[in-house]
mmCIF file of C-alpha atoms in Angstrom:
data_model
loop_
_atom_site.group_PDB
_atom_site.id
_atom_site.type_symbol
_atom_site.label_atom_id
_atom_site.label_comp_id
_atom_site.label_asym_id
_atom_site.label_seq_id
_atom_site.Cartn_x
_atom_site.Cartn_y
_atom_site.Cartn_z
ATOM 1 C CA MET A 1 -0.071 0.052 0.174
ATOM 2 C CA GLN A 2 2.994 2.140 0.003
ATOM 3 C CA ASN A 3 2.703 5.411 -2.158
ATOM 4 C CA GLN A 4 -1.300 4.916 -2.686
ATOM 5 C CA TRP A 5 -2.233 8.035 -0.626
ATOM 6 C CA VAL A 6 -1.247 11.211 -3.059
ATOM 7 C CA THR A 7 -3.778 13.552 -4.041
ATOM 8 C CA ARG A 8 -3.705 15.652 -6.773
ATOM 9 C CA ARG A 9 -2.651 19.127 -5.336
ATOM 10 C CA GLY A 10 -5.292 20.713 -8.207
ATOM 11 C CA LEU A 11 -8.756 19.161 -6.135
ATOM 12 C CA LEU A 12 -8.999 22.121 -3.985
ATOM 13 C CA GLN A 13 -7.757 24.802 -5.705
ATOM 14 C CA GLY A 14 -10.880 27.096 -5.126
ATOM 15 C CA ALA A 15 -10.166 27.587 -1.744
ATOM 16 C CA VAL A 16 -11.371 30.336 0.612
ATOM 17 C CA SER A 17 -9.651 33.197 0.874
ATOM 18 C CA GLY A 18 -9.270 35.173 3.875
ATOM 19 C CA ALA A 19 -10.134 34.249 7.431
ATOM 20 C CA GLY A 20 -13.492 34.209 7.109
ATOM 21 C CA LEU A 21 -16.359 30.974 7.285
ATOM 22 C CA ALA A 22 -15.233 27.693 5.957
ATOM 23 C CA LEU A 23 -17.617 24.624 4.641
ATOM 24 C CA PHE A 24 -16.047 21.701 4.870
ATOM 25 C CA GLY A 25 -17.869 19.920 1.884
ATOM 26 C CA LYS A 26 -17.491 16.358 0.301
ATOM 27 C CA ALA A 27 -15.028 13.636 0.813
ATOM 28 C CA VAL A 28 -12.304 13.860 -2.336
ATOM 29 C CA ARG A 29 -11.990 10.605 -3.442
ATOM 30 C CA GLN A 30 -7.750 9.345 -3.689
ATOM 31 C CA PRO A 31 -6.834 6.664 -5.911
ATOM 32 C CA GLY A 32 -7.086 2.996 -4.646
ATOM 33 C CA PHE A 33 -9.629 3.556 -1.868
ATOM 34 C CA ALA A 34 -13.287 3.821 -1.818
ATOM 35 C CA ALA A 35 -14.271 7.555 -0.814
ATOM 36 C CA SER A 36 -15.673 7.878 2.542
ATOM 37 C CA SER A 37 -19.776 9.960 2.538
ATOM 38 C CA PRO A 38 -20.054 12.432 4.999
ATOM 39 C CA ALA A 39 -23.165 14.584 5.257
ATOM 40 C CA LYS A 40 -23.514 17.007 2.751
ATOM 41 C CA GLY A 41 -22.011 20.507 3.519
ATOM 42 C CA ALA A 42 -21.199 19.345 7.107
ATOM 43 C CA ILE A 43 -19.117 16.431 8.928
ATOM 44 C CA ASP A 44 -21.158 14.643 11.646
ATOM 45 C CA MET A 45 -18.787 14.439 14.832
ATOM 46 C CA SER A 46 -20.798 13.297 17.822
ATOM 47 C CA GLU A 47 -18.160 14.862 20.707
ATOM 48 C CA PRO A 48 -17.284 17.386 21.317
ATOM 49 C CA SER A 49 -19.954 19.122 20.347
ATOM 50 C CA ALA A 50 -18.408 22.476 20.123
ATOM 51 C CA TYR A 51 -14.930 23.408 20.351
ATOM 52 C CA PHE A 52 -12.412 26.800 19.629
ATOM 53 C CA ALA A 53 -9.725 26.751 17.029
ATOM 54 C CA TYR A 54 -6.702 29.263 17.656
ATOM 55 C CA VAL A 55 -4.566 29.876 14.641
ATOM 56 C CA GLY A 56 -0.999 31.532 14.985
ATOM 57 C CA SER A 57 1.075 32.820 12.204
ATOM 58 C CA ARG A 58 3.830 34.485 11.033
ATOM 59 C CA THR A 59 3.450 38.046 10.139
ATOM 60 C CA THR A 60 6.743 39.610 9.303
ATOM 61 C CA ARG A 61 8.306 40.722 6.025
ATOM 62 C CA GLU A 62 11.476 38.679 6.977
ATOM 63 C CA ARG A 63 9.521 35.444 7.157
ATOM 64 C CA ASN A 64 7.786 36.818 3.606
ATOM 65 C CA ALA A 65 4.721 36.111 5.589
ATOM 66 C CA ARG A 66 0.747 37.142 5.294
ATOM 67 C CA GLY A 67 -0.312 36.436 8.236
ATOM 68 C CA ASP A 68 -2.163 39.153 10.375
ATOM 69 C CA GLY A 69 -2.213 37.771 14.077
ATOM 70 C CA ILE A 70 -4.217 34.833 16.257
ATOM 71 C CA ASN A 71 -7.203 34.057 14.334
ATOM 72 C CA VAL A 72 -9.753 32.297 16.561
ATOM 73 C CA TYR A 73 -12.486 30.226 14.944
ATOM 74 C CA ARG A 74 -15.369 28.097 16.597
ATOM 75 C CA ALA A 75 -17.107 24.697 15.681
ATOM 76 C CA ALA A 76 -20.018 24.407 16.933
ATOM 77 C CA ASP A 77 -23.496 22.819 16.832
ATOM 78 C CA GLN A 78 -26.456 24.190 14.274
ATOM 79 C CA GLY A 79 -29.838 22.920 14.088
ATOM 80 C CA GLY A 80 -29.518 20.434 17.264
ATOM 81 C CA ARG A 81 -27.096 18.506 15.227
ATOM 82 C CA ARG A 82 -23.351 17.987 16.612
ATOM 83 C CA TYR A 83 -21.034 17.984 13.895
ATOM 84 C CA ALA A 84 -17.856 20.000 12.825
ATOM 85 C CA GLY A 85 -19.087 21.367 9.245
ATOM 86 C CA GLN A 86 -18.206 24.774 10.005
ATOM 87 C CA TRP A 87 -15.730 26.980 11.236
ATOM 88 C CA SER A 88 -16.781 30.558 11.603
ATOM 89 C CA HIS A 89 -14.004 32.787 12.062
ATOM 90 C CA ILE A 90 -15.015 35.397 15.720
ATOM 91 C CA GLN A 91 -11.931 37.369 16.121
ATOM 92 C CA LEU A 92 -8.655 38.132 15.136
ATOM 93 C CA ILE A 93 -6.052 39.734 17.424
ATOM 94 C CA THR A 94 -3.662 42.051 15.524
ATOM 95 C CA GLY A 95 -0.712 43.896 16.155
ATOM 96 C CA LEU A 96 1.358 41.005 17.134
ATOM 97 C CA ALA A 97 4.449 39.822 15.473
ATOM 98 C CA ASN A 98 4.844 36.125 14.267
ATOM 99 C CA PRO A 99 2.457 34.712 17.088
ATOM 100 C CA SER A 100 3.991 31.403 15.547
ATOM 101 C CA TYR A 101 3.663 29.139 18.676
ATOM 102 C CA LEU A 102 0.455 28.315 20.902
ATOM 103 C CA ALA A 103 -0.641 26.884 24.338
ATOM 104 C CA PHE A 104 -2.811 26.332 27.214
ATOM 105 C CA ASP A 105 -2.457 27.175 31.036
ATOM 106 C CA ARG A 106 -3.379 23.769 32.303
ATOM 107 C CA SER A 107 -6.802 24.784 33.126
ATOM 108 C CA ARG A 108 -7.587 26.123 29.489
ATOM 109 C CA ARG A 109 -8.756 29.560 30.390
ATOM 110 C CA PHE A 110 -5.590 31.284 29.344
ATOM 111 C CA LEU A 111 -3.574 30.993 25.980
ATOM 112 C CA TYR A 112 0.180 31.890 25.571
ATOM 113 C CA ALA A 113 1.936 32.825 22.698
ATOM 114 C CA VAL A 114 5.572 33.013 21.476
ATOM 115 C CA HIS A 115 7.009 35.352 19.149
ATOM 116 C CA GLY A 116 9.211 33.287 16.713
ATOM 117 C CA ASP A 117 12.208 35.121 15.783
ATOM 118 C CA LEU A 118 11.886 38.115 18.571
ATOM 119 C CA THR A 119 12.091 37.951 22.245
ATOM 120 C CA ASP A 120 8.903 38.112 23.611
ATOM 121 C CA ILE A 121 6.200 36.038 24.929
ATOM 122 C CA SER A 122 2.153 37.088 25.079
ATOM 123 C CA ALA A 123 -0.384 36.200 27.666
ATOM 124 C CA PHE A 124 -4.225 35.943 26.641
ATOM 125 C CA ARG A 125 -7.336 35.108 28.944
ATOM 126 C CA ILE A 126 -9.984 33.587 26.899
ATOM 127 C CA ASP A 127 -13.535 33.869 27.879
ATOM 128 C CA PRO A 128 -15.680 30.583 28.126
ATOM 129 C CA GLY A 129 -18.777 31.522 26.208
ATOM 130 C CA THR A 130 -17.230 33.162 23.399
ATOM 131 C CA GLY A 131 -13.528 32.053 23.259
ATOM 132 C CA LYS A 132 -12.797 35.196 22.208
ATOM 133 C CA LEU A 133 -9.083 36.383 23.663
ATOM 134 C CA THR A 134 -8.081 39.654 26.092
ATOM 135 C CA HIS A 135 -4.355 40.307 26.058
ATOM 136 C CA LEU A 136 -2.832 40.610 29.566
ATOM 137 C CA ASN A 137 0.736 40.993 29.038
ATOM 138 C CA SER A 138 3.786 40.449 27.270
ATOM 139 C CA VAL A 139 7.397 39.690 28.816
ATOM 140 C CA SER A 140 10.593 38.760 27.466
ATOM 141 C CA THR A 141 11.992 35.371 26.601
ATOM 142 C CA PHE A 142 15.354 36.559 27.760
ATOM 143 C CA GLY A 143 16.470 34.823 24.497
ATOM 144 C CA LYS A 144 16.306 34.810 20.749
ATOM 145 C CA ASN A 145 13.288 33.101 18.766
ATOM 146 C CA PRO A 146 11.487 31.491 21.201
ATOM 147 C CA VAL A 147 9.545 28.398 18.989
ATOM 148 C CA HIS A 148 7.903 26.538 21.504
ATOM 149 C CA LEU A 149 6.449 26.357 25.072
ATOM 150 C CA THR A 150 4.603 24.321 27.646
ATOM 151 C CA VAL A 151 3.377 24.972 31.297
ATOM 152 C CA ASP A 152 3.996 23.106 33.907
ATOM 153 C CA PRO A 153 1.573 20.589 35.992
ATOM 154 C CA THR A 154 1.050 22.880 38.759
ATOM 155 C CA ASN A 155 0.014 25.683 36.273
ATOM 156 C CA ARG A 156 2.995 27.851 38.088
ATOM 157 C CA PHE A 157 5.807 28.287 35.461
ATOM 158 C CA VAL A 158 5.983 28.350 31.632
ATOM 159 C CA ILE A 159 9.017 26.827 29.679
ATOM 160 C CA VAL A 160 10.339 28.163 26.829
ATOM 161 C CA ALA A 161 12.387 27.099 24.031
ATOM 162 C CA ASN A 162 14.771 29.689 22.534
ATOM 163 C CA HIS A 163 15.986 28.177 19.311
ATOM 164 C CA LEU A 164 18.462 31.102 18.915
ATOM 165 C CA SER A 165 20.107 31.085 21.925
ATOM 166 C CA SER A 166 20.757 27.883 23.053
ATOM 167 C CA THR A 167 18.244 28.063 25.919
ATOM 168 C CA LEU A 168 15.213 27.078 28.231
ATOM 169 C CA VAL A 169 14.078 29.115 30.475
ATOM 170 C CA VAL A 170 11.367 29.174 33.184
ATOM 171 C CA LEU A 171 9.273 32.004 33.634
ATOM 172 C CA ALA A 172 6.251 32.652 36.348
ATOM 173 C CA ARG A 173 3.016 32.374 35.826
ATOM 174 C CA GLU A 174 1.142 34.919 38.028
ATOM 175 C CA PRO A 175 -2.346 33.765 39.643
ATOM 176 C CA ASP A 176 -4.412 36.085 36.885
ATOM 177 C CA GLY A 177 -2.550 33.896 33.633
ATOM 178 C CA SER A 178 -0.532 36.825 33.562
ATOM 179 C CA LEU A 179 3.252 36.445 32.955
ATOM 180 C CA GLY A 180 6.105 37.144 35.790
ATOM 181 C CA GLY A 181 9.870 36.864 35.513
ATOM 182 C CA LEU A 182 12.668 34.867 34.970
ATOM 183 C CA VAL A 183 12.794 31.895 37.394
ATOM 184 C CA ASP A 184 15.265 29.826 35.861
ATOM 185 C CA GLU A 185 17.742 29.445 32.451
ATOM 186 C CA VAL A 186 19.578 26.945 30.879
ATOM 187 C CA THR A 187 22.466 27.210 28.371
ATOM 188 C CA LEU A 188 21.832 23.369 26.461
ATOM 189 C CA THR A 189 25.505 22.507 24.675
ATOM 190 C CA GLY A 190 26.999 19.622 22.846
ATOM 191 C CA ARG A 191 28.733 18.682 19.463
ATOM 192 C CA ILE A 192 27.335 20.470 16.592
ATOM 193 C CA GLY A 193 25.856 18.705 13.801
ATOM 194 C CA PRO A 194 27.651 18.867 10.097
ATOM 195 C CA HIS A 195 25.272 20.940 8.294
ATOM 196 C CA ARG A 196 27.007 24.183 7.504
ATOM 197 C CA VAL A 197 23.696 26.299 7.929
ATOM 198 C CA GLU A 198 21.509 24.975 10.191
ATOM 199 C CA GLN A 199 23.650 23.447 12.647
ATOM 200 C CA PRO A 200 26.151 25.899 13.854
ATOM 201 C CA PHE A 201 25.348 25.760 17.728
ATOM 202 C CA SER A 202 22.576 24.234 19.984
ATOM 203 C CA LYS A 203 18.997 25.054 18.967
ATOM 204 C CA PRO A 204 16.185 23.712 21.076
ATOM 205 C CA HIS A 205 13.045 23.010 19.166
ATOM 206 C CA GLN A 206 10.756 22.086 21.696
ATOM 207 C CA VAL A 207 10.144 21.124 25.002
ATOM 208 C CA VAL A 208 7.265 18.944 26.250
ATOM 209 C CA TYR A 209 6.405 16.741 28.877
ATOM 210 C CA ASP A 210 6.126 12.884 28.732
ATOM 211 C CA ARG A 211 2.996 11.362 29.443
ATOM 212 C CA SER A 212 3.908 10.797 33.296
ATOM 213 C CA GLU A 213 4.645 14.510 33.691
ATOM 214 C CA ARG A 214 7.696 13.899 35.288
ATOM 215 C CA PHE A 215 10.295 14.598 32.494
ATOM 216 C CA LEU A 216 10.655 17.202 29.931
ATOM 217 C CA ILE A 217 11.832 16.278 26.504
ATOM 218 C CA VAL A 218 13.725 19.041 24.243
ATOM 219 C CA PRO A 219 15.012 17.369 20.920
ATOM 220 C CA ASP A 220 17.924 19.874 19.895
ATOM 221 C CA LYS A 221 17.774 20.733 16.062
ATOM 222 C CA GLY A 222 21.806 21.948 16.098
ATOM 223 C CA VAL A 223 23.734 19.731 17.934
ATOM 224 C CA ASP A 224 21.589 16.061 17.294
ATOM 225 C CA GLN A 225 20.583 15.357 20.536
ATOM 226 C CA VAL A 226 17.348 14.904 22.552
ATOM 227 C CA PHE A 227 17.710 16.191 26.099
ATOM 228 C CA THR A 228 15.757 15.167 29.245
ATOM 229 C CA PHE A 229 15.231 17.767 32.287
ATOM 230 C CA THR A 230 13.098 17.797 34.999
ATOM 231 C CA LEU A 231 11.360 20.571 36.811
ATOM 232 C CA ASP A 232 11.526 21.199 40.446
ATOM 233 C CA PRO A 233 7.354 21.992 41.156
ATOM 234 C CA ALA A 234 8.607 24.012 43.992
ATOM 235 C CA SER A 235 11.286 26.415 42.923
ATOM 236 C CA GLY A 236 11.275 26.240 38.903
ATOM 237 C CA LYS A 237 14.384 25.061 38.629
ATOM 238 C CA LEU A 238 15.616 22.949 35.533
ATOM 239 C CA THR A 239 17.842 19.963 36.100
ATOM 240 C CA GLN A 240 19.309 17.741 33.033
ATOM 241 C CA VAL A 241 18.676 14.472 33.697
ATOM 242 C CA ALA A 242 22.708 12.230 33.462
ATOM 243 C CA ALA A 243 21.108 9.245 31.873
ATOM 244 C CA GLY A 244 19.773 11.755 28.817
ATOM 245 C CA THR A 245 19.613 9.920 25.234
ATOM 246 C CA PRO A 246 21.810 8.877 23.277
ATOM 247 C CA ARG A 247 23.357 11.193 20.238
ATOM 248 C CA ALA A 248 20.828 11.275 17.370
ATOM 249 C CA ARG A 249 22.425 10.635 13.814
ATOM 250 C CA ASP A 250 24.682 13.146 12.301
ATOM 251 C CA GLY A 251 23.171 15.556 10.314
ATOM 252 C CA SER A 252 19.242 14.404 11.342
ATOM 253 C CA GLY A 253 18.261 17.699 13.254
ATOM 254 C CA PRO A 254 15.866 16.461 15.937
ATOM 255 C CA ARG A 255 12.931 18.930 15.532
ATOM 256 C CA HIS A 256 9.522 17.602 17.369
ATOM 257 C CA VAL A 257 9.043 14.627 19.426
ATOM 258 C CA ALA A 258 5.595 12.538 20.047
ATOM 259 C CA PHE A 259 4.778 9.767 22.682
ATOM 260 C CA HIS A 260 2.755 7.141 22.460
ATOM 261 C CA PRO A 261 -0.879 7.137 24.401
ATOM 262 C CA THR A 262 -0.423 4.074 26.275
ATOM 263 C CA ASN A 263 2.796 2.569 25.469
ATOM 264 C CA ALA A 264 6.226 3.388 26.310
ATOM 265 C CA PHE A 265 7.053 4.331 23.104
ATOM 266 C CA ALA A 266 8.396 7.724 21.548
ATOM 267 C CA TYR A 267 8.853 9.022 18.394
ATOM 268 C CA VAL A 268 11.325 12.475 17.273
ATOM 269 C CA ILE A 269 11.116 13.918 13.718
ATOM 270 C CA GLY A 270 14.717 14.564 11.930
ATOM 271 C CA GLU A 271 14.051 17.933 10.515
ATOM 272 C CA LEU A 272 16.855 17.821 8.096
ATOM 273 C CA ASP A 273 17.341 14.258 7.096
ATOM 274 C CA SER A 274 13.281 13.519 7.109
ATOM 275 C CA THR A 275 13.315 10.848 9.185
ATOM 276 C CA VAL A 276 11.461 9.412 12.262
ATOM 277 C CA THR A 277 13.193 7.588 14.870
ATOM 278 C CA ALA A 278 11.049 5.579 17.264
ATOM 279 C CA HIS A 279 12.427 5.276 21.571
ATOM 280 C CA ARG A 280 11.499 2.844 23.901
ATOM 281 C CA PHE A 281 11.097 5.385 26.818
ATOM 282 C CA ASP A 282 12.136 4.483 30.275
ATOM 283 C CA GLN A 283 9.531 5.908 32.350
ATOM 284 C CA ALA A 284 11.760 5.606 35.425
ATOM 285 C CA THR A 285 14.751 7.562 34.100
ATOM 286 C CA GLY A 286 13.416 9.666 31.322
ATOM 287 C CA ARG A 287 15.855 7.926 29.528
ATOM 288 C CA LEU A 288 14.869 7.496 25.202
ATOM 289 C CA THR A 289 16.696 4.639 23.532
ATOM 290 C CA PRO A 290 16.217 4.524 19.852
ATOM 291 C CA PHE A 291 15.313 1.101 17.884
ATOM 292 C CA GLN A 292 14.404 1.934 14.767
ATOM 293 C CA LEU A 293 14.570 4.476 11.858
ATOM 294 C CA VAL A 294 12.401 5.238 9.015
ATOM 295 C CA THR A 295 12.259 7.802 6.531
ATOM 296 C CA THR A 296 9.267 10.298 6.001
ATOM 297 C CA LEU A 297 9.780 10.298 2.188
ATOM 298 C CA PRO A 298 8.886 7.920 -0.654
ATOM 299 C CA ASP A 299 11.803 6.320 -2.766
ATOM 300 C CA THR A 300 10.431 7.482 -5.531
ATOM 301 C CA PHE A 301 10.606 11.491 -4.313
ATOM 302 C CA VAL A 302 14.503 12.911 -5.079
ATOM 303 C CA GLY A 303 13.850 16.376 -4.417
ATOM 304 C CA ASP A 304 14.591 18.550 -1.322
ATOM 305 C CA SER A 305 12.067 17.902 1.940
ATOM 306 C CA ARG A 306 12.094 18.566 5.203
ATOM 307 C CA ALA A 307 9.967 17.106 7.852
ATOM 308 C CA SER A 308 8.316 19.327 10.189
ATOM 309 C CA GLU A 309 5.444 18.251 12.390
ATOM 310 C CA ILE A 310 4.741 14.627 14.213
ATOM 311 C CA ALA A 311 1.899 13.295 15.699
ATOM 312 C CA LEU A 312 -0.086 10.004 16.696
ATOM 313 C CA SER A 313 -3.743 9.447 16.379
ATOM 314 C CA HIS A 314 -5.865 9.544 19.726
ATOM 315 C CA ASP A 315 -5.649 5.771 19.712
ATOM 316 C CA GLY A 316 -1.914 5.112 19.119
ATOM 317 C CA SER A 317 -2.495 2.937 16.156
ATOM 318 C CA HIS A 318 -1.114 5.345 13.456
ATOM 319 C CA LEU A 319 1.747 7.773 13.237
ATOM 320 C CA TYR A 320 1.671 10.896 11.176
ATOM 321 C CA ALA A 321 4.286 12.890 9.860
ATOM 322 C CA SER A 322 4.559 16.366 7.892
ATOM 323 C CA ASN A 323 7.224 17.188 4.696
ATOM 324 C CA ARG A 324 7.822 20.812 3.360
ATOM 325 C CA GLY A 325 9.207 19.943 -0.193
ATOM 326 C CA HIS A 326 7.213 16.836 -0.998
ATOM 327 C CA ASP A 327 4.389 18.923 0.704
ATOM 328 C CA SER A 328 2.552 15.593 2.259
ATOM 329 C CA VAL A 329 1.832 13.776 5.162
ATOM 330 C CA ALA A 330 3.333 10.555 6.086
ATOM 331 C CA THR A 331 1.402 7.761 7.346
ATOM 332 C CA PHE A 332 2.808 4.893 9.827
ATOM 333 C CA ALA A 333 1.101 1.974 11.527
ATOM 334 C CA VAL A 334 2.402 1.649 14.801
ATOM 335 C CA ASP A 335 2.703 -1.924 15.739
ATOM 336 C CA ARG A 336 1.155 -1.564 19.557
ATOM 337 C CA SER A 337 3.783 -4.122 20.942
ATOM 338 C CA THR A 338 6.912 -3.532 19.527
ATOM 339 C CA GLY A 339 6.509 0.422 18.400
ATOM 340 C CA ARG A 340 7.876 -0.700 14.871
ATOM 341 C CA LEU A 341 6.462 1.972 12.301
ATOM 342 C CA THR A 342 5.284 0.408 8.888
ATOM 343 C CA PRO A 343 4.849 2.999 6.055
ATOM 344 C CA ARG A 344 1.438 3.021 5.068
ATOM 345 C CA GLY A 345 1.202 5.753 2.437
ATOM 346 C CA TRP A 346 1.300 9.606 1.710
ATOM 347 C CA THR A 347 -1.262 12.210 1.119
ATOM 348 C CA ASP A 348 -0.621 15.339 -0.776
ATOM 349 C CA THR A 349 -1.286 18.359 1.626
ATOM 350 C CA LEU A 350 -3.099 19.833 -1.289
ATOM 351 C CA GLY A 351 -0.673 23.111 -0.583
ATOM 352 C CA LYS A 352 2.860 24.105 0.026
ATOM 353 C CA THR A 353 4.993 24.024 3.108
ATOM 354 C CA PRO A 354 3.104 21.875 5.562
ATOM 355 C CA ARG A 355 4.641 23.034 8.841
ATOM 356 C CA PHE A 356 2.017 22.406 11.232
ATOM 357 C CA PHE A 357 -0.916 20.189 11.778
ATOM 358 C CA ALA A 358 -3.514 19.076 14.423
ATOM 359 C CA LEU A 359 -5.784 16.275 15.138
ATOM 360 C CA ASP A 360 -8.659 17.556 16.466
ATOM 361 C CA PRO A 361 -10.118 16.993 19.802
ATOM 362 C CA ALA A 362 -12.014 13.619 19.184
ATOM 363 C CA GLY A 363 -9.228 12.689 17.025
ATOM 364 C CA ARG A 364 -11.756 12.369 13.716
ATOM 365 C CA PHE A 365 -9.768 15.118 11.732
ATOM 366 C CA LEU A 366 -6.051 16.384 11.040
ATOM 367 C CA PHE A 367 -6.129 19.624 10.135
ATOM 368 C CA VAL A 368 -3.141 20.529 8.037
ATOM 369 C CA ALA A 369 -1.807 24.028 7.969
ATOM 370 C CA ASP A 370 0.272 24.986 4.686
ATOM 371 C CA GLU A 371 2.263 27.966 5.339
ATOM 372 C CA ASP A 372 2.552 29.113 2.232
ATOM 373 C CA SER A 373 -0.655 28.570 0.434
ATOM 374 C CA ASP A 374 -2.329 30.360 3.020
ATOM 375 C CA ARG A 375 -4.809 27.586 4.430
ATOM 376 C CA ILE A 376 -5.625 25.006 6.366
ATOM 377 C CA VAL A 377 -6.968 21.906 4.696
ATOM 378 C CA PRO A 378 -9.387 19.537 6.619
ATOM 379 C CA PHE A 379 -8.514 15.855 6.541
ATOM 380 C CA ARG A 380 -10.545 12.407 7.637
ATOM 381 C CA ALA A 381 -8.304 10.685 10.190
ATOM 382 C CA ASP A 382 -10.664 8.192 11.477
ATOM 383 C CA ASN A 383 -10.583 5.523 8.948
ATOM 384 C CA PRO A 384 -9.012 1.887 10.654
ATOM 385 C CA ASP A 385 -6.153 1.993 8.148
ATOM 386 C CA GLY A 386 -5.378 5.384 8.725
ATOM 387 C CA GLU A 387 -5.716 6.585 5.430
ATOM 388 C CA LEU A 388 -6.152 10.386 5.316
ATOM 389 C CA VAL A 389 -9.138 11.761 2.827
ATOM 390 C CA ALA A 390 -9.399 15.419 1.886
ATOM 391 C CA SER A 391 -12.819 16.297 3.584
ATOM 392 C CA GLY A 392 -13.977 19.613 1.950
ATOM 393 C CA ASP A 393 -12.684 23.674 1.477
ATOM 394 C CA PRO A 394 -9.998 24.802 3.388
ATOM 395 C CA VAL A 395 -9.718 27.408 5.813
ATOM 396 C CA GLY A 396 -7.800 30.552 3.747
ATOM 397 C CA THR A 397 -5.894 32.425 6.646
ATOM 398 C CA GLY A 398 -2.601 33.806 6.212
ATOM 399 C CA SER A 399 0.915 31.819 6.685
ATOM 400 C CA PRO A 400 -0.588 29.488 9.487
ATOM 401 C CA VAL A 401 2.033 27.530 11.582
ATOM 402 C CA CYS A 402 0.098 26.679 14.567
ATOM 403 C CA ILE A 403 -3.669 25.049 15.193
ATOM 404 C CA VAL A 404 -4.560 24.187 18.889
ATOM 405 C CA PHE A 405 -8.497 23.783 19.714
ATOM 406 C CA ALA A 406 -10.241 24.140 23.271
ATOM 407 C CA PRO A 407 -13.992 22.884 23.691
ATOM 408 C CA SER A 408 -16.221 25.314 23.971
#
């Protein structure tokens, strides 16, 4: 079944432009598979009945961007039926430079946005009824190009990865949701990779908790390393775990990690060599031990491409990884007992540069942010074999690079 799931890029050329309503219409048939049959003009979704979607973007001329800030959408009940057939645009927060990665606090009452390429992070309060955002404050990340963030389990600290400063920083989170001062800062070091342009120094690209929330995992694109840290919940101080993880393949450029929802496996995507490395995760020590490496590209593709996002289906049966250049999402079957990956196919994202994608709260649809096509394309992701099926018109929005969901 390899190489079967490739759709024609021209199928969705009549995309909605601008950040307004976007109706998800009838399914697109892909070669070799029967077409799914959602209701016309709507996609049935029994739970949750409604959610808000927050979309971050690139905005600056240096990035050749066309974004305009943070856009907020609502997918909701209509006519008494539960379905996610329509995203209604409800708010645009302008005046923000590159709100490129977003994350909620633990209560999902507050949203935080790092400003890529710059040195700042902003806090917003979420109205629980309308989903609209109110800006609380913006503070320094004490570094250059913050690219990722997470909030600790106590909801007292925000941890930020500064990509071009080789640092992790811990910021205080105030009771009203606003951001406070610097609590801790750690500089990452290691032997730099061989890529002359992309690996001049340590470049942490993500900071994420494992499922137990005991360990913070930090893929570092610059030194071909995945670091493990702990955070003291009382002091907010970071400590690097000595056990650590073996150095990745030279030139792989570890970017993001995804943890299996039920088993002790973790999967790291290598941006520079377009690979996924499967690891066993020691839940006692935080160590990742690699046991398999697979390419994210079909063997028929000989051009330039870089991998970007990675995620597992909610049941852990399939893994998805996006390719910028090949402009596809690769699908792998996951062996639940061994964690090994088997390629299942590649789906054209119907746009350029799929920097990011996200599964909706029910895990039924995968939304791909095609950064250089200024749109978010929905795909059904609930087929038993993991097949992705394009499911209607995209949401038009400038330079989208992040999507997060909150229940309404």
